[in-house]
Amino acid sequence: MNVIISASELASDLTGARPPVLLDVRWQLSMARTTGEPPFDGRAEYAAGHLPGAVFVDLDRELAAPPGRGGRHPLPDLAEFGAAMRRAGVSADRPVVVYDGGQGWAAARAWWLLRWTGHPDVRVLDGGLAAWRGPLSTEVPRPEPGDFEPVPGETGLLDADAAAALAKSGLLLDARAGERYRGEVEPIDPVGGHIPGAVSAPTTQNVGPDGRLLPADELRARFAALGVTDGTEVGVYCGSGVSAAHEVLALAAAGVPAALYAGSWSEWSADPNRPVAVGPEPQ
């Protein structure tokens, strides 16, 4: 599946007859409440310089609903999401390229939402802004409104019950850092540990030192070692459905379809009736 695009390929496509819509989704997991540091400001980063023609998309406001019972980044209201995409110039018949500051998590969240709601041609800039070698712009574009109407897919999304069932019947991957999976630390959510039966698979191990996805054959070998075989039903979760989207992207690059548990650990751990496992083993 063609889910990523290199910086050189993007530079070429931007000069073609059907240049893609560019979405800038710079975002970082905020630890400001626990560390006292200023929160990351993606919009300010965008204003300081972005790919020419790119439109800023706010992950917290346009790719997620407000935090609540559904987790820290519940799925957005689809009408509001569609309106945001149309404002950004997204149309069903025009390719879209999404990028972030380089981590890939936020871009993957936008990629997953657009793909799950029916857009046929969305790719993530491999390596993010750091991989771009062309000029940057501070001009804020005013694109012609697009016509994209999101229609949720019948598959590809898990709720808490489906995630629990998949951990027993298939393969549920936990994309968070290993120490959070094991329950050794939990800096954000109320309880440490993991969904019983889930396998630790940090999404950070899907990229090389340059922040780009590993080659497809290396990704296939990694996921095979984690338990992916032909016919395995695969799901992924993380803290709030952002870094897990990046793991779904990596799985897609390896040719493995996977579903996303969007509520993820922030939803699961907020329910005292949900079981919690700790330690290095799935159970």
PDB file of C-alpha atoms in Angstrom:
ATOM      1  CA  MET A   1       0.000   0.000   0.000  1.00  0.00           C
ATOM      2  CA  ASN A   2       1.392   3.389  -1.005  1.00  0.00           C
ATOM      3  CA  VAL A   3       0.979   5.299   2.247  1.00  0.00           C
ATOM      4  CA  ILE A   4       4.148   7.400   2.370  1.00  0.00           C
ATOM      5  CA  ILE A   5       5.878   9.784  -0.009  1.00  0.00           C
ATOM      6  CA  SER A   6       9.499  10.893  -0.020  1.00  0.00           C
ATOM      7  CA  ALA A   7      10.468  14.562  -0.019  1.00  0.00           C
ATOM      8  CA  SER A   8      11.878  14.270  -3.545  1.00  0.00           C
ATOM      9  CA  GLU A   9       8.692  12.626  -4.815  1.00  0.00           C
ATOM     10  CA  LEU A  10       6.610  15.348  -3.185  1.00  0.00           C
ATOM     11  CA  ALA A  11       8.720  18.092  -4.741  1.00  0.00           C
ATOM     12  CA  SER A  12       8.097  16.510  -8.145  1.00  0.00           C
ATOM     13  CA  ASP A  13       4.360  16.069  -7.553  1.00  0.00           C
ATOM     14  CA  LEU A  14       3.978  19.704  -6.521  1.00  0.00           C
ATOM     15  CA  THR A  15       5.085  20.781  -9.992  1.00  0.00           C
ATOM     16  CA  GLY A  16       2.744  18.355 -11.753  1.00  0.00           C
ATOM     17  CA  ALA A  17      -0.698  18.757 -13.243  1.00  0.00           C
ATOM     18  CA  ARG A  18      -2.464  17.534 -10.064  1.00  0.00           C
ATOM     19  CA  PRO A  19      -0.444  18.831  -7.131  1.00  0.00           C
ATOM     20  CA  PRO A  20      -1.572  17.406  -3.794  1.00  0.00           C
ATOM     21  CA  VAL A  21      -3.270  19.327  -1.043  1.00  0.00           C
ATOM     22  CA  LEU A  22      -0.719  19.848   1.744  1.00  0.00           C
ATOM     23  CA  LEU A  23      -1.756  19.595   5.392  1.00  0.00           C
ATOM     24  CA  ASP A  24       0.622  20.664   8.185  1.00  0.00           C
ATOM     25  CA  VAL A  25      -0.289  18.831  11.409  1.00  0.00           C
ATOM     26  CA  ARG A  26       2.528  19.772  13.745  1.00  0.00           C
ATOM     27  CA  TRP A  27       1.753  18.540  17.243  1.00  0.00           C
ATOM     28  CA  GLN A  28       3.522  16.997  20.206  1.00  0.00           C
ATOM     29  CA  LEU A  29       2.261  15.100  23.221  1.00  0.00           C
ATOM     30  CA  SER A  30       2.071  17.800  25.881  1.00  0.00           C
ATOM     31  CA  MET A  31       3.693  17.092  29.223  1.00  0.00           C
ATOM     32  CA  ALA A  32       3.237  20.691  30.337  1.00  0.00           C
ATOM     33  CA  ARG A  33       0.864  19.808  33.179  1.00  0.00           C
ATOM     34  CA  THR A  34       3.326  17.385  34.743  1.00  0.00           C
ATOM     35  CA  THR A  35       6.615  19.168  33.974  1.00  0.00           C
ATOM     36  CA  GLY A  36       5.607  22.813  34.082  1.00  0.00           C
ATOM     37  CA  GLU A  37       7.026  23.382  30.607  1.00  0.00           C
ATOM     38  CA  PRO A  38       5.220  25.617  28.104  1.00  0.00           C
ATOM     39  CA  PRO A  39       2.882  23.585  25.905  1.00  0.00           C
ATOM     40  CA  PHE A  40       3.945  22.933  22.331  1.00  0.00           C
ATOM     41  CA  ASP A  41       2.373  25.418  19.918  1.00  0.00           C
ATOM     42  CA  GLY A  42       1.995  23.826  16.498  1.00  0.00           C
ATOM     43  CA  ARG A  43       0.333  26.877  15.020  1.00  0.00           C
ATOM     44  CA  ALA A  44       3.292  29.066  16.011  1.00  0.00           C
ATOM     45  CA  GLU A  45       5.674  26.540  14.458  1.00  0.00           C
ATOM     46  CA  TYR A  46       3.599  26.629  11.278  1.00  0.00           C
ATOM     47  CA  ALA A  47       3.636  30.441  11.223  1.00  0.00           C
ATOM     48  CA  ALA A  48       7.431  30.449  11.495  1.00  0.00           C
ATOM     49  CA  GLY A  49       7.775  28.385   8.320  1.00  0.00           C
ATOM     50  CA  HIS A  50       5.900  25.669   6.437  1.00  0.00           C
ATOM     51  CA  LEU A  51       5.828  23.990   3.062  1.00  0.00           C
ATOM     52  CA  PRO A  52       4.554  26.498   0.498  1.00  0.00           C
ATOM     53  CA  GLY A  53       0.803  26.111   0.135  1.00  0.00           C
ATOM     54  CA  ALA A  54       0.359  23.952   3.226  1.00  0.00           C
ATOM     55  CA  VAL A  55      -2.671  24.567   5.457  1.00  0.00           C
ATOM     56  CA  PHE A  56      -2.349  24.130   9.212  1.00  0.00           C
ATOM     57  CA  VAL A  57      -4.608  21.520  10.816  1.00  0.00           C
ATOM     58  CA  ASP A  58      -5.046  21.552  14.592  1.00  0.00           C
ATOM     59  CA  LEU A  59      -4.970  17.976  15.872  1.00  0.00           C
ATOM     60  CA  ASP A  60      -6.578  18.770  19.220  1.00  0.00           C
ATOM     61  CA  ARG A  61      -9.454  20.759  17.703  1.00  0.00           C
ATOM     62  CA  GLU A  62      -9.971  19.375  14.184  1.00  0.00           C
ATOM     63  CA  LEU A  63      -8.758  15.765  14.394  1.00  0.00           C
ATOM     64  CA  ALA A  64     -10.222  15.039  17.822  1.00  0.00           C
ATOM     65  CA  ALA A  65     -13.208  15.849  20.000  1.00  0.00           C
ATOM     66  CA  PRO A  66     -12.662  17.389  23.441  1.00  0.00           C
ATOM     67  CA  PRO A  67     -11.236  15.007  26.062  1.00  0.00           C
ATOM     68  CA  GLY A  68     -13.818  13.065  28.016  1.00  0.00           C
ATOM     69  CA  ARG A  69     -15.115   9.572  28.627  1.00  0.00           C
ATOM     70  CA  GLY A  70     -13.854   8.549  25.188  1.00  0.00           C
ATOM     71  CA  GLY A  71     -10.256   9.377  26.068  1.00  0.00           C
ATOM     72  CA  ARG A  72      -7.852  12.249  25.578  1.00  0.00           C
ATOM     73  CA  HIS A  73      -8.322  12.355  21.800  1.00  0.00           C
ATOM     74  CA  PRO A  74     -11.751  10.925  20.953  1.00  0.00           C
ATOM     75  CA  LEU A  75     -12.701  10.836  17.307  1.00  0.00           C
ATOM     76  CA  PRO A  76     -13.941  14.208  16.076  1.00  0.00           C
ATOM     77  CA  ASP A  77     -17.504  14.927  15.144  1.00  0.00           C
ATOM     78  CA  LEU A  78     -17.490  13.891  11.496  1.00  0.00           C
ATOM     79  CA  ALA A  79     -19.447  16.915  10.327  1.00  0.00           C
ATOM     80  CA  GLU A  80     -16.913  19.215  11.966  1.00  0.00           C
ATOM     81  CA  PHE A  81     -14.016  17.142  10.642  1.00  0.00           C
ATOM     82  CA  GLY A  82     -15.423  17.284   7.129  1.00  0.00           C
ATOM     83  CA  ALA A  83     -15.890  21.047   7.356  1.00  0.00           C
ATOM     84  CA  ALA A  84     -12.284  21.463   8.516  1.00  0.00           C
ATOM     85  CA  MET A  85     -11.001  19.348   5.648  1.00  0.00           C
ATOM     86  CA  ARG A  86     -13.057  21.242   3.085  1.00  0.00           C
ATOM     87  CA  ARG A  87     -11.731  24.555   4.481  1.00  0.00           C
ATOM     88  CA  ALA A  88      -8.241  23.165   3.946  1.00  0.00           C
ATOM     89  CA  GLY A  89      -9.074  22.467   0.297  1.00  0.00           C
ATOM     90  CA  VAL A  90      -9.489  18.708   0.541  1.00  0.00           C
ATOM     91  CA  SER A  91     -11.522  17.173  -2.275  1.00  0.00           C
ATOM     92  CA  ALA A  92     -12.263  13.543  -3.002  1.00  0.00           C
ATOM     93  CA  ASP A  93     -10.578  13.610  -6.408  1.00  0.00           C
ATOM     94  CA  ARG A  94      -7.340  15.344  -5.386  1.00  0.00           C
ATOM     95  CA  PRO A  95      -4.412  13.668  -3.599  1.00  0.00           C
ATOM     96  CA  VAL A  96      -3.489  14.755  -0.083  1.00  0.00           C
ATOM     97  CA  VAL A  97      -0.075  14.776   1.582  1.00  0.00           C
ATOM     98  CA  VAL A  98       0.155  15.228   5.331  1.00  0.00           C
ATOM     99  CA  TYR A  99       3.255  16.089   7.325  1.00  0.00           C
ATOM    100  CA  ASP A 100       4.295  17.059  10.826  1.00  0.00           C
ATOM    101  CA  GLY A 101       7.521  18.049  12.539  1.00  0.00           C
ATOM    102  CA  GLY A 102       9.119  14.682  11.917  1.00  0.00           C
ATOM    103  CA  GLN A 103       7.754  12.283  14.533  1.00  0.00           C
ATOM    104  CA  GLY A 104       5.015  11.190  12.182  1.00  0.00           C
ATOM    105  CA  TRP A 105       2.370  10.555  14.824  1.00  0.00           C
ATOM    106  CA  ALA A 106       0.165  13.582  14.133  1.00  0.00           C
ATOM    107  CA  ALA A 107       0.455  13.196  10.374  1.00  0.00           C
ATOM    108  CA  ALA A 108      -0.556   9.556  10.719  1.00  0.00           C
ATOM    109  CA  ARG A 109      -3.621  10.554  12.751  1.00  0.00           C
ATOM    110  CA  ALA A 110      -4.760  12.805   9.873  1.00  0.00           C
ATOM    111  CA  TRP A 111      -3.888  10.079   7.337  1.00  0.00           C
ATOM    112  CA  TRP A 112      -5.902   7.494   9.252  1.00  0.00           C
ATOM    113  CA  LEU A 113      -8.953   9.732   9.663  1.00  0.00           C
ATOM    114  CA  LEU A 114      -9.029  10.672   5.999  1.00  0.00           C
ATOM    115  CA  ARG A 115      -8.547   7.089   4.874  1.00  0.00           C
ATOM    116  CA  TRP A 116     -11.114   5.700   7.336  1.00  0.00           C
ATOM    117  CA  THR A 117     -13.680   8.253   6.181  1.00  0.00           C
ATOM    118  CA  GLY A 118     -13.220   7.411   2.525  1.00  0.00           C
ATOM    119  CA  HIS A 119     -10.522   9.570   0.954  1.00  0.00           C
ATOM    120  CA  PRO A 120      -8.810   7.387  -1.678  1.00  0.00           C
ATOM    121  CA  ASP A 121      -5.397   9.065  -1.952  1.00  0.00           C
ATOM    122  CA  VAL A 122      -3.630  10.189   1.220  1.00  0.00           C
ATOM    123  CA  ARG A 123       0.067   9.864   1.983  1.00  0.00           C
ATOM    124  CA  VAL A 124       2.381  10.931   4.797  1.00  0.00           C
ATOM    125  CA  LEU A 125       5.628  12.774   4.071  1.00  0.00           C
ATOM    126  CA  ASP A 126       8.263  10.287   5.187  1.00  0.00           C
ATOM    127  CA  GLY A 127      10.469  11.947   7.792  1.00  0.00           C
ATOM    128  CA  GLY A 128       8.203  14.975   8.066  1.00  0.00           C
ATOM    129  CA  LEU A 129       9.323  18.568   7.725  1.00  0.00           C
ATOM    130  CA  ALA A 130      12.904  17.636   8.601  1.00  0.00           C
ATOM    131  CA  ALA A 131      13.154  15.644   5.364  1.00  0.00           C
ATOM    132  CA  TRP A 132      12.088  18.584   3.171  1.00  0.00           C
ATOM    133  CA  ARG A 133      14.948  20.233   1.296  1.00  0.00           C
ATOM    134  CA  GLY A 134      12.976  22.938  -0.477  1.00  0.00           C
ATOM    135  CA  PRO A 135      12.133  26.469   0.642  1.00  0.00           C
ATOM    136  CA  LEU A 136       9.682  27.227   3.429  1.00  0.00           C
ATOM    137  CA  SER A 137       7.012  29.894   3.449  1.00  0.00           C
ATOM    138  CA  THR A 138       5.355  32.084   6.060  1.00  0.00           C
ATOM    139  CA  GLU A 139       2.476  32.987   3.764  1.00  0.00           C
ATOM    140  CA  VAL A 140      -0.885  31.606   4.898  1.00  0.00           C
ATOM    141  CA  PRO A 141      -2.711  30.218   1.852  1.00  0.00           C
ATOM    142  CA  ARG A 142      -6.397  30.647   1.189  1.00  0.00           C
ATOM    143  CA  PRO A 143      -7.343  27.505  -0.720  1.00  0.00           C
ATOM    144  CA  GLU A 144     -10.500  27.055  -2.692  1.00  0.00           C
ATOM    145  CA  PRO A 145     -12.939  25.057  -0.525  1.00  0.00           C
ATOM    146  CA  GLY A 146     -12.879  21.333  -1.196  1.00  0.00           C
ATOM    147  CA  ASP A 147     -15.760  18.921  -1.548  1.00  0.00           C
ATOM    148  CA  PHE A 148     -14.680  16.035   0.698  1.00  0.00           C
ATOM    149  CA  GLU A 149     -17.568  14.449   2.608  1.00  0.00           C
ATOM    150  CA  PRO A 150     -16.379  11.968   5.239  1.00  0.00           C
ATOM    151  CA  VAL A 151     -18.162   8.623   5.395  1.00  0.00           C
ATOM    152  CA  PRO A 152     -16.977   6.351   8.220  1.00  0.00           C
ATOM    153  CA  GLY A 153     -15.688   2.950   7.196  1.00  0.00           C
ATOM    154  CA  GLU A 154     -17.397  -0.248   8.223  1.00  0.00           C
ATOM    155  CA  THR A 155     -14.081  -1.676   9.436  1.00  0.00           C
ATOM    156  CA  GLY A 156     -10.818  -0.307  10.781  1.00  0.00           C
ATOM    157  CA  LEU A 157     -12.083   1.049  14.105  1.00  0.00           C
ATOM    158  CA  LEU A 158     -12.246  -0.698  17.484  1.00  0.00           C
ATOM    159  CA  ASP A 159     -14.087   0.230  20.652  1.00  0.00           C
ATOM    160  CA  ALA A 160     -13.009  -0.985  24.093  1.00  0.00           C
ATOM    161  CA  ASP A 161     -14.985  -4.228  23.952  1.00  0.00           C
ATOM    162  CA  ALA A 162     -13.718  -5.061  20.474  1.00  0.00           C
ATOM    163  CA  ALA A 163     -10.137  -4.345  21.551  1.00  0.00           C
ATOM    164  CA  ALA A 164     -10.509  -6.666  24.539  1.00  0.00           C
ATOM    165  CA  ALA A 165     -11.906  -9.400  22.307  1.00  0.00           C
ATOM    166  CA  LEU A 166      -9.188  -8.965  19.694  1.00  0.00           C
ATOM    167  CA  ALA A 167      -6.492  -9.327  22.355  1.00  0.00           C
ATOM    168  CA  LYS A 168      -7.794 -12.887  22.783  1.00  0.00           C
ATOM    169  CA  SER A 169      -8.804 -13.835  19.250  1.00  0.00           C
ATOM    170  CA  GLY A 170      -6.177 -12.027  17.164  1.00  0.00           C
ATOM    171  CA  LEU A 171      -3.297  -9.645  17.849  1.00  0.00           C
ATOM    172  CA  LEU A 172      -3.663  -6.379  19.748  1.00  0.00           C
ATOM    173  CA  LEU A 173      -0.504  -4.251  19.648  1.00  0.00           C
ATOM    174  CA  ASP A 174       0.339  -1.604  22.257  1.00  0.00           C
ATOM    175  CA  ALA A 175       2.234   1.209  20.504  1.00  0.00           C
ATOM    176  CA  ARG A 176       3.349   3.023  23.679  1.00  0.00           C
ATOM    177  CA  ALA A 177       6.815   2.945  25.206  1.00  0.00           C
ATOM    178  CA  GLY A 178       7.671  -0.346  26.866  1.00  0.00           C
ATOM    179  CA  GLU A 179       7.864   1.098  30.375  1.00  0.00           C
ATOM    180  CA  ARG A 180       4.304   2.372  30.104  1.00  0.00           C
ATOM    181  CA  TYR A 181       3.121  -0.994  28.789  1.00  0.00           C
ATOM    182  CA  ARG A 182       4.796  -2.748  31.727  1.00  0.00           C
ATOM    183  CA  GLY A 183       3.223  -0.294  34.181  1.00  0.00           C
ATOM    184  CA  GLU A 184       6.557   0.935  35.494  1.00  0.00           C
ATOM    185  CA  VAL A 185       5.655   4.569  34.814  1.00  0.00           C
ATOM    186  CA  GLU A 186       2.496   6.358  33.748  1.00  0.00           C
ATOM    187  CA  PRO A 187       3.009  10.114  33.334  1.00  0.00           C
ATOM    188  CA  ILE A 188      -0.403  10.955  31.873  1.00  0.00           C
ATOM    189  CA  ASP A 189      -3.187   8.464  32.496  1.00  0.00           C
ATOM    190  CA  PRO A 190      -4.584   7.396  35.874  1.00  0.00           C
ATOM    191  CA  VAL A 191      -3.347   3.782  35.809  1.00  0.00           C
ATOM    192  CA  GLY A 192      -0.230   2.115  34.415  1.00  0.00           C
ATOM    193  CA  GLY A 193      -0.130  -1.192  32.576  1.00  0.00           C
ATOM    194  CA  HIS A 194      -1.790  -2.599  29.480  1.00  0.00           C
ATOM    195  CA  ILE A 195      -4.891  -4.292  28.128  1.00  0.00           C
ATOM    196  CA  PRO A 196      -4.701  -7.984  29.076  1.00  0.00           C
ATOM    197  CA  GLY A 197      -3.480  -9.987  26.101  1.00  0.00           C
ATOM    198  CA  ALA A 198      -1.966  -7.017  24.258  1.00  0.00           C
ATOM    199  CA  VAL A 199       1.595  -7.293  22.920  1.00  0.00           C
ATOM    200  CA  SER A 200       4.137  -4.509  23.439  1.00  0.00           C
ATOM    201  CA  ALA A 201       5.140  -2.962  20.097  1.00  0.00           C
ATOM    202  CA  PRO A 202       6.483   0.597  20.536  1.00  0.00           C
ATOM    203  CA  THR A 203       5.848   2.593  17.391  1.00  0.00           C
ATOM    204  CA  THR A 204       9.228   4.295  17.814  1.00  0.00           C
ATOM    205  CA  GLN A 205      10.801   1.026  16.640  1.00  0.00           C
ATOM    206  CA  ASN A 206       9.129   1.363  13.230  1.00  0.00           C
ATOM    207  CA  VAL A 207      11.448   4.202  12.196  1.00  0.00           C
ATOM    208  CA  GLY A 208      15.166   4.652  11.702  1.00  0.00           C
ATOM    209  CA  PRO A 209      17.424   7.308  13.231  1.00  0.00           C
ATOM    210  CA  ASP A 210      16.336   9.761  10.525  1.00  0.00           C
ATOM    211  CA  GLY A 211      12.686   9.455  11.544  1.00  0.00           C
ATOM    212  CA  ARG A 212      11.700   7.691   8.332  1.00  0.00           C
ATOM    213  CA  LEU A 213       9.807   4.423   8.252  1.00  0.00           C
ATOM    214  CA  LEU A 214      11.954   1.329   8.006  1.00  0.00           C
ATOM    215  CA  PRO A 215      11.923  -0.438   4.628  1.00  0.00           C
ATOM    216  CA  ALA A 216       8.829  -2.576   4.063  1.00  0.00           C
ATOM    217  CA  ASP A 217      10.705  -5.867   4.332  1.00  0.00           C
ATOM    218  CA  GLU A 218      12.139  -4.853   7.719  1.00  0.00           C
ATOM    219  CA  LEU A 219       8.706  -3.820   8.921  1.00  0.00           C
ATOM    220  CA  ARG A 220       7.238  -7.146   7.783  1.00  0.00           C
ATOM    221  CA  ALA A 221       9.948  -8.998   9.703  1.00  0.00           C
ATOM    222  CA  ARG A 222       9.312  -6.894  12.818  1.00  0.00           C
ATOM    223  CA  PHE A 223       5.582  -7.517  12.766  1.00  0.00           C
ATOM    224  CA  ALA A 224       6.026 -11.217  12.001  1.00  0.00           C
ATOM    225  CA  ALA A 225       8.196 -11.479  15.124  1.00  0.00           C
ATOM    226  CA  LEU A 226       5.367  -9.848  17.086  1.00  0.00           C
ATOM    227  CA  GLY A 227       2.872 -12.442  15.875  1.00  0.00           C
ATOM    228  CA  VAL A 228       1.504 -11.178  12.563  1.00  0.00           C
ATOM    229  CA  THR A 229       0.877 -14.054  10.186  1.00  0.00           C
ATOM    230  CA  ASP A 230      -1.283 -14.422   7.094  1.00  0.00           C
ATOM    231  CA  GLY A 231      -4.869 -13.981   8.160  1.00  0.00           C
ATOM    232  CA  THR A 232      -4.076 -12.505  11.577  1.00  0.00           C
ATOM    233  CA  GLU A 233      -6.594  -9.869  12.604  1.00  0.00           C
ATOM    234  CA  VAL A 234      -4.567  -6.953  13.970  1.00  0.00           C
ATOM    235  CA  GLY A 235      -5.503  -3.955  16.091  1.00  0.00           C
ATOM    236  CA  VAL A 236      -3.430  -1.178  17.653  1.00  0.00           C
ATOM    237  CA  TYR A 237      -3.827   1.170  20.582  1.00  0.00           C
ATOM    238  CA  CYS A 238      -1.617   3.667  22.400  1.00  0.00           C
ATOM    239  CA  GLY A 239      -2.294   6.387  24.957  1.00  0.00           C
ATOM    240  CA  SER A 240      -4.934   8.345  23.061  1.00  0.00           C
ATOM    241  CA  GLY A 241      -5.107   7.083  19.487  1.00  0.00           C
ATOM    242  CA  VAL A 242      -2.327   9.208  17.981  1.00  0.00           C
ATOM    243  CA  SER A 243       0.907   7.197  18.063  1.00  0.00           C
ATOM    244  CA  ALA A 244      -1.182   4.071  17.376  1.00  0.00           C
ATOM    245  CA  ALA A 245      -2.205   5.644  14.066  1.00  0.00           C
ATOM    246  CA  HIS A 246       1.489   5.761  13.206  1.00  0.00           C
ATOM    247  CA  GLU A 247       1.753   2.041  13.911  1.00  0.00           C
ATOM    248  CA  VAL A 248      -1.279   1.425  11.674  1.00  0.00           C
ATOM    249  CA  LEU A 249       0.585   3.415   9.002  1.00  0.00           C
ATOM    250  CA  ALA A 250       3.693   1.247   9.448  1.00  0.00           C
ATOM    251  CA  LEU A 251       1.595  -1.900   9.247  1.00  0.00           C
ATOM    252  CA  ALA A 252      -0.038  -0.625   6.059  1.00  0.00           C
ATOM    253  CA  ALA A 253       3.395   0.072   4.572  1.00  0.00           C
ATOM    254  CA  ALA A 254       4.219  -3.576   5.347  1.00  0.00           C
ATOM    255  CA  GLY A 255       1.028  -4.734   3.643  1.00  0.00           C
ATOM    256  CA  VAL A 256      -0.832  -5.553   6.859  1.00  0.00           C
ATOM    257  CA  PRO A 257      -4.306  -4.061   7.418  1.00  0.00           C
ATOM    258  CA  ALA A 258      -4.972  -3.079  11.034  1.00  0.00           C
ATOM    259  CA  ALA A 259      -7.734  -1.465  13.058  1.00  0.00           C
ATOM    260  CA  LEU A 260      -7.294   1.427  15.480  1.00  0.00           C
ATOM    261  CA  TYR A 261      -8.666   1.507  19.020  1.00  0.00           C
ATOM    262  CA  ALA A 262      -9.156   5.265  19.043  1.00  0.00           C
ATOM    263  CA  GLY A 263     -10.020   5.610  22.734  1.00  0.00           C
ATOM    264  CA  SER A 264      -6.860   3.687  23.606  1.00  0.00           C
ATOM    265  CA  TRP A 265      -5.377   3.534  27.103  1.00  0.00           C
ATOM    266  CA  SER A 266      -6.757   6.934  28.132  1.00  0.00           C
ATOM    267  CA  GLU A 267     -10.286   5.577  27.711  1.00  0.00           C
ATOM    268  CA  TRP A 268      -9.553   2.069  28.978  1.00  0.00           C
ATOM    269  CA  SER A 269      -7.738   3.120  32.159  1.00  0.00           C
ATOM    270  CA  ALA A 270     -10.415   5.662  33.088  1.00  0.00           C
ATOM    271  CA  ASP A 271     -12.937   2.836  33.567  1.00  0.00           C
ATOM    272  CA  PRO A 272     -12.312   1.072  36.900  1.00  0.00           C
ATOM    273  CA  ASN A 273     -14.233  -1.951  35.650  1.00  0.00           C
ATOM    274  CA  ARG A 274     -11.685  -2.654  32.912  1.00  0.00           C
ATOM    275  CA  PRO A 275      -8.938  -5.154  33.840  1.00  0.00           C
ATOM    276  CA  VAL A 276      -5.308  -4.047  33.799  1.00  0.00           C
ATOM    277  CA  ALA A 277      -2.223  -6.189  33.244  1.00  0.00           C
ATOM    278  CA  VAL A 278       1.305  -5.191  34.281  1.00  0.00           C
ATOM    279  CA  GLY A 279       4.735  -6.562  33.523  1.00  0.00           C
ATOM    280  CA  PRO A 280       6.441  -7.592  30.275  1.00  0.00           C
ATOM    281  CA  GLU A 281       4.048 -10.388  29.313  1.00  0.00           C
ATOM    282  CA  PRO A 282       0.703  -9.892  27.568  1.00  0.00           C
ATOM    283  CA  GLN A 283      -1.269 -11.526  30.385  1.00  0.00           C
TER     284      GLN A 283
END
